[in-house]
Amino acid sequence: MIRSIATIFWLGLSAGGLAATSLAAGEAGDAVFAERGPWSVSDEGLNWSMHVEGPDMAGFLPVEAGSVILHEFTDPTDNKPALQLTEKTDNRTRKIGPFPISGGDPVLTFFLEQTTRDIAKLTGGSPFYIRNRIKEALFESGEITQNDDNRTASFHPLQDDPNASRMNGFETLTLTFVLGEDPKAPIRELLARTEGDQPGYINRMVLQ
């Protein structure tokens, strides 16, 4: 199982970190980081399709038709219920976790960390710097729009970054989250996308 320091960082933010941070979160950030625990997951789990595309570059792994499944299981370290993710891509399957039943949103954690990692690889930038810019955008900016049966929260984390000229097109990055009316419901769609052909990056997860 994989549980990196970065995963713990994102998990901390999604598990009550909004209240602890000194940054002022807006309505859009509040909606994305809503407390969704304690989770109740069926035996089949919750399944998100996953598609990742971008330029042909060493170290970057596109995914044509992958999936991320959220499962509940018994953690063998303490014999208590916990959550884990199973990521299936074109060439690998791996389990990520454990995550606490009541501790934030593991799928959001996974998506944000994958996006951060991809941007760092494709720009040669620091993942710590990029992660902090995304965090600031999620807490300090963003907009939310209301549709018939959902809400959409959007953010532009690198648009006004002082290093935008070195972002290789990622200054156009938009993060979009499609949310249900119930704040505790799983996020329906998570999308990171740049504009235009360069770098042509897309990271999209859709609840099935």
PDB file of C-alpha atoms in Angstrom:
ATOM      1  CA  MET A   1       0.000   0.000   0.000  1.00  0.00           C
ATOM      2  CA  ILE A   2       1.135   3.561  -0.715  1.00  0.00           C
ATOM      3  CA  ARG A   3       0.704   6.451   1.645  1.00  0.00           C
ATOM      4  CA  SER A   4       3.113   9.299   0.898  1.00  0.00           C
ATOM      5  CA  ILE A   5       3.754  12.456   2.880  1.00  0.00           C
ATOM      6  CA  ALA A   6       2.000  14.330   0.078  1.00  0.00           C
ATOM      7  CA  THR A   7      -1.082  12.140   0.489  1.00  0.00           C
ATOM      8  CA  ILE A   8      -1.128  12.844   4.205  1.00  0.00           C
ATOM      9  CA  PHE A   9      -0.809  16.569   3.419  1.00  0.00           C
ATOM     10  CA  TRP A  10      -3.817  16.627   1.087  1.00  0.00           C
ATOM     11  CA  LEU A  11      -5.793  14.335   3.404  1.00  0.00           C
ATOM     12  CA  GLY A  12      -5.184  16.702   6.307  1.00  0.00           C
ATOM     13  CA  LEU A  13      -6.625  19.557   4.268  1.00  0.00           C
ATOM     14  CA  SER A  14      -9.715  17.581   3.310  1.00  0.00           C
ATOM     15  CA  ALA A  15     -10.269  16.301   6.833  1.00  0.00           C
ATOM     16  CA  GLY A  16     -10.942  19.562   8.602  1.00  0.00           C
ATOM     17  CA  GLY A  17      -7.884  21.442   7.382  1.00  0.00           C
ATOM     18  CA  LEU A  18     -10.025  24.326   6.204  1.00  0.00           C
ATOM     19  CA  ALA A  19     -10.768  25.249   9.778  1.00  0.00           C
ATOM     20  CA  ALA A  20      -7.139  24.942  10.803  1.00  0.00           C
ATOM     21  CA  THR A  21      -5.549  26.876   7.957  1.00  0.00           C
ATOM     22  CA  SER A  22      -4.780  30.567   8.237  1.00  0.00           C
ATOM     23  CA  LEU A  23      -5.981  31.089   4.673  1.00  0.00           C
ATOM     24  CA  ALA A  24      -9.529  32.312   4.154  1.00  0.00           C
ATOM     25  CA  ALA A  25     -11.493  29.690   2.241  1.00  0.00           C
ATOM     26  CA  GLY A  26     -14.200  30.826  -0.177  1.00  0.00           C
ATOM     27  CA  GLU A  27     -17.510  29.197  -0.985  1.00  0.00           C
ATOM     28  CA  ALA A  28     -16.013  27.163  -3.830  1.00  0.00           C
ATOM     29  CA  GLY A  29     -13.236  25.767  -1.648  1.00  0.00           C
ATOM     30  CA  ASP A  30     -15.703  24.989   1.131  1.00  0.00           C
ATOM     31  CA  ALA A  31     -17.831  23.004  -1.309  1.00  0.00           C
ATOM     32  CA  VAL A  32     -14.900  20.968  -2.668  1.00  0.00           C
ATOM     33  CA  PHE A  33     -13.480  20.211   0.786  1.00  0.00           C
ATOM     34  CA  ALA A  34     -16.838  19.493   2.427  1.00  0.00           C
ATOM     35  CA  GLU A  35     -16.707  16.794   5.123  1.00  0.00           C
ATOM     36  CA  ARG A  36     -17.922  13.617   3.409  1.00  0.00           C
ATOM     37  CA  GLY A  37     -17.110  11.177   6.211  1.00  0.00           C
ATOM     38  CA  PRO A  38     -17.967   8.914   7.783  1.00  0.00           C
ATOM     39  CA  TRP A  39     -18.097   7.080   4.459  1.00  0.00           C
ATOM     40  CA  SER A  40     -20.573   4.289   3.785  1.00  0.00           C
ATOM     41  CA  VAL A  41     -19.299   2.246   0.842  1.00  0.00           C
ATOM     42  CA  SER A  42     -21.095  -0.762  -0.652  1.00  0.00           C
ATOM     43  CA  ASP A  43     -19.353  -4.060  -1.290  1.00  0.00           C
ATOM     44  CA  GLU A  44     -18.806  -3.056  -4.918  1.00  0.00           C
ATOM     45  CA  GLY A  45     -17.151   0.197  -3.873  1.00  0.00           C
ATOM     46  CA  LEU A  46     -17.431   3.561  -5.605  1.00  0.00           C
ATOM     47  CA  ASN A  47     -15.928   3.666  -9.089  1.00  0.00           C
ATOM     48  CA  TRP A  48     -14.522   6.666 -10.974  1.00  0.00           C
ATOM     49  CA  SER A  49     -13.333   6.344 -14.565  1.00  0.00           C
ATOM     50  CA  MET A  50      -9.942   7.959 -15.185  1.00  0.00           C
ATOM     51  CA  HIS A  51      -8.442   9.468 -18.342  1.00  0.00           C
ATOM     52  CA  VAL A  52      -5.107  11.303 -18.483  1.00  0.00           C
ATOM     53  CA  GLU A  53      -3.496  12.776 -21.575  1.00  0.00           C
ATOM     54  CA  GLY A  54      -0.667  15.136 -22.345  1.00  0.00           C
ATOM     55  CA  PRO A  55       2.558  15.528 -24.315  1.00  0.00           C
ATOM     56  CA  ASP A  56       4.874  12.617 -25.037  1.00  0.00           C
ATOM     57  CA  MET A  57       7.542  13.169 -22.404  1.00  0.00           C
ATOM     58  CA  ALA A  58       9.727  10.876 -20.312  1.00  0.00           C
ATOM     59  CA  GLY A  59       8.230  10.162 -16.914  1.00  0.00           C
ATOM     60  CA  PHE A  60       4.690  11.204 -17.854  1.00  0.00           C
ATOM     61  CA  LEU A  61       2.161   8.345 -17.880  1.00  0.00           C
ATOM     62  CA  PRO A  62      -0.986   8.892 -19.973  1.00  0.00           C
ATOM     63  CA  VAL A  63      -4.029   6.758 -19.159  1.00  0.00           C
ATOM     64  CA  GLU A  64      -6.477   5.896 -21.914  1.00  0.00           C
ATOM     65  CA  ALA A  65      -9.186   4.137 -19.879  1.00  0.00           C
ATOM     66  CA  GLY A  66      -8.349   3.664 -16.222  1.00  0.00           C
ATOM     67  CA  SER A  67     -10.374   3.579 -13.038  1.00  0.00           C
ATOM     68  CA  VAL A  68     -10.118   4.430  -9.353  1.00  0.00           C
ATOM     69  CA  ILE A  69     -12.282   2.401  -6.968  1.00  0.00           C
ATOM     70  CA  LEU A  70     -12.902   3.402  -3.345  1.00  0.00           C
ATOM     71  CA  HIS A  71     -13.320   0.359  -1.084  1.00  0.00           C
ATOM     72  CA  GLU A  72     -13.915  -0.215   2.596  1.00  0.00           C
ATOM     73  CA  PHE A  73     -11.751  -2.929   4.158  1.00  0.00           C
ATOM     74  CA  THR A  74     -10.433  -4.086   7.512  1.00  0.00           C
ATOM     75  CA  ASP A  75      -7.022  -2.595   8.220  1.00  0.00           C
ATOM     76  CA  PRO A  76      -4.831  -5.513   9.374  1.00  0.00           C
ATOM     77  CA  THR A  77      -2.713  -3.224  11.544  1.00  0.00           C
ATOM     78  CA  ASP A  78      -5.576  -2.576  13.986  1.00  0.00           C
ATOM     79  CA  ASN A  79      -8.496  -4.682  12.645  1.00  0.00           C
ATOM     80  CA  LYS A  80     -10.631  -1.568  12.238  1.00  0.00           C
ATOM     81  CA  PRO A  81     -12.577  -0.448   9.147  1.00  0.00           C
ATOM     82  CA  ALA A  82     -10.685   1.834   6.794  1.00  0.00           C
ATOM     83  CA  LEU A  83     -10.757   2.979   3.176  1.00  0.00           C
ATOM     84  CA  GLN A  84      -8.405   2.246   0.325  1.00  0.00           C
ATOM     85  CA  LEU A  85      -8.184   3.119  -3.354  1.00  0.00           C
ATOM     86  CA  THR A  86      -7.506   0.663  -6.147  1.00  0.00           C
ATOM     87  CA  GLU A  87      -6.034   2.387  -9.188  1.00  0.00           C
ATOM     88  CA  LYS A  88      -6.204   0.478 -12.476  1.00  0.00           C
ATOM     89  CA  THR A  89      -4.511   1.890 -15.565  1.00  0.00           C
ATOM     90  CA  ASP A  90      -3.424   0.542 -18.930  1.00  0.00           C
ATOM     91  CA  ASN A  91      -0.314  -1.068 -17.467  1.00  0.00           C
ATOM     92  CA  ARG A  92      -0.619  -1.360 -13.695  1.00  0.00           C
ATOM     93  CA  THR A  93      -2.864  -1.970 -10.713  1.00  0.00           C
ATOM     94  CA  ARG A  94      -1.995  -0.626  -7.277  1.00  0.00           C
ATOM     95  CA  LYS A  95      -3.656  -0.090  -3.930  1.00  0.00           C
ATOM     96  CA  ILE A  96      -3.342   3.250  -2.118  1.00  0.00           C
ATOM     97  CA  GLY A  97      -4.113   3.769   1.556  1.00  0.00           C
ATOM     98  CA  PRO A  98      -5.276   3.160   4.164  1.00  0.00           C
ATOM     99  CA  PHE A  99      -7.465   6.205   4.729  1.00  0.00           C
ATOM    100  CA  PRO A 100      -9.689   6.707   7.791  1.00  0.00           C
ATOM    101  CA  ILE A 101     -13.434   6.188   7.386  1.00  0.00           C
ATOM    102  CA  SER A 102     -14.132   9.658   8.773  1.00  0.00           C
ATOM    103  CA  GLY A 103     -11.056  11.444   7.431  1.00  0.00           C
ATOM    104  CA  GLY A 104     -11.800  13.501   4.360  1.00  0.00           C
ATOM    105  CA  ASP A 105     -12.030  12.493   0.709  1.00  0.00           C
ATOM    106  CA  PRO A 106      -9.400   9.998  -0.549  1.00  0.00           C
ATOM    107  CA  VAL A 107     -10.446  10.442  -4.188  1.00  0.00           C
ATOM    108  CA  LEU A 108      -9.945  14.209  -4.001  1.00  0.00           C
ATOM    109  CA  THR A 109      -6.578  13.571  -2.348  1.00  0.00           C
ATOM    110  CA  PHE A 110      -5.570  11.195  -5.167  1.00  0.00           C
ATOM    111  CA  PHE A 111      -6.691  13.574  -7.919  1.00  0.00           C
ATOM    112  CA  LEU A 112      -4.909  16.627  -6.520  1.00  0.00           C
ATOM    113  CA  GLU A 113      -1.678  14.748  -5.942  1.00  0.00           C
ATOM    114  CA  GLN A 114      -1.690  13.168  -9.402  1.00  0.00           C
ATOM    115  CA  THR A 115      -2.292  16.566 -11.013  1.00  0.00           C
ATOM    116  CA  THR A 116       0.528  18.112  -8.966  1.00  0.00           C
ATOM    117  CA  ARG A 117       2.900  15.294  -9.926  1.00  0.00           C
ATOM    118  CA  ASP A 118       2.042  15.544 -13.615  1.00  0.00           C
ATOM    119  CA  ILE A 119       2.564  19.317 -13.727  1.00  0.00           C
ATOM    120  CA  ALA A 120       5.916  18.982 -12.000  1.00  0.00           C
ATOM    121  CA  LYS A 121       7.070  16.342 -14.509  1.00  0.00           C
ATOM    122  CA  LEU A 122       5.867  18.258 -17.547  1.00  0.00           C
ATOM    123  CA  THR A 123       7.298  21.627 -16.465  1.00  0.00           C
ATOM    124  CA  GLY A 124      10.404  20.548 -14.561  1.00  0.00           C
ATOM    125  CA  GLY A 125       9.074  22.588 -11.634  1.00  0.00           C
ATOM    126  CA  SER A 126       8.990  21.836  -7.932  1.00  0.00           C
ATOM    127  CA  PRO A 127       6.010  19.709  -6.816  1.00  0.00           C
ATOM    128  CA  PHE A 128       6.123  21.548  -3.479  1.00  0.00           C
ATOM    129  CA  TYR A 129       5.740  24.917  -5.225  1.00  0.00           C
ATOM    130  CA  ILE A 130       2.931  23.671  -7.483  1.00  0.00           C
ATOM    131  CA  ARG A 131       1.135  21.989  -4.586  1.00  0.00           C
ATOM    132  CA  ASN A 132       1.196  25.225  -2.604  1.00  0.00           C
ATOM    133  CA  ARG A 133      -0.163  27.237  -5.562  1.00  0.00           C
ATOM    134  CA  ILE A 134      -3.031  24.771  -5.960  1.00  0.00           C
ATOM    135  CA  LYS A 135      -3.721  24.860  -2.234  1.00  0.00           C
ATOM    136  CA  GLU A 136      -3.849  28.661  -2.230  1.00  0.00           C
ATOM    137  CA  ALA A 137      -6.208  28.707  -5.197  1.00  0.00           C
ATOM    138  CA  LEU A 138      -8.557  26.201  -3.575  1.00  0.00           C
ATOM    139  CA  PHE A 139      -8.670  28.222  -0.355  1.00  0.00           C
ATOM    140  CA  GLU A 140      -8.490  31.815  -1.579  1.00  0.00           C
ATOM    141  CA  SER A 141     -10.231  31.954  -4.957  1.00  0.00           C
ATOM    142  CA  GLY A 142     -12.532  30.038  -7.243  1.00  0.00           C
ATOM    143  CA  GLU A 143     -16.109  30.392  -8.311  1.00  0.00           C
ATOM    144  CA  ILE A 144     -19.152  28.192  -7.986  1.00  0.00           C
ATOM    145  CA  THR A 145     -22.100  27.965 -10.349  1.00  0.00           C
ATOM    146  CA  GLN A 146     -25.469  26.337  -9.725  1.00  0.00           C
ATOM    147  CA  ASN A 147     -27.073  24.014 -12.276  1.00  0.00           C
ATOM    148  CA  ASP A 148     -30.321  22.035 -12.140  1.00  0.00           C
ATOM    149  CA  ASP A 149     -29.092  19.203  -9.931  1.00  0.00           C
ATOM    150  CA  ASN A 150     -25.449  20.023  -9.235  1.00  0.00           C
ATOM    151  CA  ARG A 151     -22.909  22.724  -8.505  1.00  0.00           C
ATOM    152  CA  THR A 152     -19.631  23.316 -10.342  1.00  0.00           C
ATOM    153  CA  ALA A 153     -16.597  24.783  -8.569  1.00  0.00           C
ATOM    154  CA  SER A 154     -13.778  26.134 -10.769  1.00  0.00           C
ATOM    155  CA  PHE A 155     -10.259  27.379  -9.989  1.00  0.00           C
ATOM    156  CA  HIS A 156      -7.303  28.826 -11.946  1.00  0.00           C
ATOM    157  CA  PRO A 157      -4.320  28.095  -9.705  1.00  0.00           C
ATOM    158  CA  LEU A 158      -1.472  29.222 -11.992  1.00  0.00           C
ATOM    159  CA  GLN A 159      -3.118  31.999 -14.009  1.00  0.00           C
ATOM    160  CA  ASP A 160      -1.485  34.913 -12.195  1.00  0.00           C
ATOM    161  CA  ASP A 161       1.567  33.057 -10.947  1.00  0.00           C
ATOM    162  CA  PRO A 162       4.807  35.086 -11.074  1.00  0.00           C
ATOM    163  CA  ASN A 163       6.424  32.120 -12.843  1.00  0.00           C
ATOM    164  CA  ALA A 164       3.648  31.772 -15.427  1.00  0.00           C
ATOM    165  CA  SER A 165       6.076  32.299 -18.319  1.00  0.00           C
ATOM    166  CA  ARG A 166       7.924  29.138 -17.254  1.00  0.00           C
ATOM    167  CA  MET A 167       4.817  26.973 -16.883  1.00  0.00           C
ATOM    168  CA  ASN A 168       4.859  25.616 -20.457  1.00  0.00           C
ATOM    169  CA  GLY A 169       1.157  26.243 -20.933  1.00  0.00           C
ATOM    170  CA  PHE A 170       0.035  25.241 -17.457  1.00  0.00           C
ATOM    171  CA  GLU A 171      -0.706  28.873 -16.653  1.00  0.00           C
ATOM    172  CA  THR A 172      -4.020  28.125 -18.425  1.00  0.00           C
ATOM    173  CA  LEU A 173      -4.847  25.243 -16.056  1.00  0.00           C
ATOM    174  CA  THR A 174      -8.422  25.066 -14.782  1.00  0.00           C
ATOM    175  CA  LEU A 175      -9.525  22.748 -11.976  1.00  0.00           C
ATOM    176  CA  THR A 176     -13.233  21.886 -12.113  1.00  0.00           C
ATOM    177  CA  PHE A 177     -15.288  19.861  -9.640  1.00  0.00           C
ATOM    178  CA  VAL A 178     -18.905  18.823 -10.272  1.00  0.00           C
ATOM    179  CA  LEU A 179     -20.705  18.443  -6.929  1.00  0.00           C
ATOM    180  CA  GLY A 180     -24.115  17.132  -5.972  1.00  0.00           C
ATOM    181  CA  GLU A 181     -26.625  19.093  -3.939  1.00  0.00           C
ATOM    182  CA  ASP A 182     -25.823  16.969  -0.879  1.00  0.00           C
ATOM    183  CA  PRO A 183     -22.443  18.233   0.442  1.00  0.00           C
ATOM    184  CA  LYS A 184     -21.655  14.750   1.792  1.00  0.00           C
ATOM    185  CA  ALA A 185     -22.109  13.079  -1.598  1.00  0.00           C
ATOM    186  CA  PRO A 186     -19.000  11.933  -3.524  1.00  0.00           C
ATOM    187  CA  ILE A 187     -17.650  14.384  -6.102  1.00  0.00           C
ATOM    188  CA  ARG A 188     -19.218  13.498  -9.448  1.00  0.00           C
ATOM    189  CA  GLU A 189     -16.420  14.751 -11.683  1.00  0.00           C
ATOM    190  CA  LEU A 190     -12.879  15.990 -11.100  1.00  0.00           C
ATOM    191  CA  LEU A 191     -11.161  17.682 -14.041  1.00  0.00           C
ATOM    192  CA  ALA A 192      -7.784  19.363 -14.541  1.00  0.00           C
ATOM    193  CA  ARG A 193      -7.408  20.823 -18.030  1.00  0.00           C
ATOM    194  CA  THR A 194      -5.197  23.273 -19.916  1.00  0.00           C
ATOM    195  CA  GLU A 195      -6.346  25.391 -22.851  1.00  0.00           C
ATOM    196  CA  GLY A 196      -5.083  24.905 -26.403  1.00  0.00           C
ATOM    197  CA  ASP A 197      -2.754  22.326 -27.858  1.00  0.00           C
ATOM    198  CA  GLN A 198       0.247  23.006 -25.584  1.00  0.00           C
ATOM    199  CA  PRO A 199       0.638  21.105 -23.353  1.00  0.00           C
ATOM    200  CA  GLY A 200      -2.807  19.633 -24.055  1.00  0.00           C
ATOM    201  CA  TYR A 201      -3.095  18.235 -20.538  1.00  0.00           C
ATOM    202  CA  ILE A 202      -6.272  16.555 -19.266  1.00  0.00           C
ATOM    203  CA  ASN A 203      -6.813  14.640 -16.035  1.00  0.00           C
ATOM    204  CA  ARG A 204     -10.464  13.614 -15.730  1.00  0.00           C
ATOM    205  CA  MET A 205     -12.243  11.357 -13.251  1.00  0.00           C
ATOM    206  CA  VAL A 206     -15.988  10.695 -13.482  1.00  0.00           C
ATOM    207  CA  LEU A 207     -18.150   8.844 -10.957  1.00  0.00           C
ATOM    208  CA  GLN A 208     -19.810   5.852 -12.602  1.00  0.00           C
TER     209      GLN A 208
END
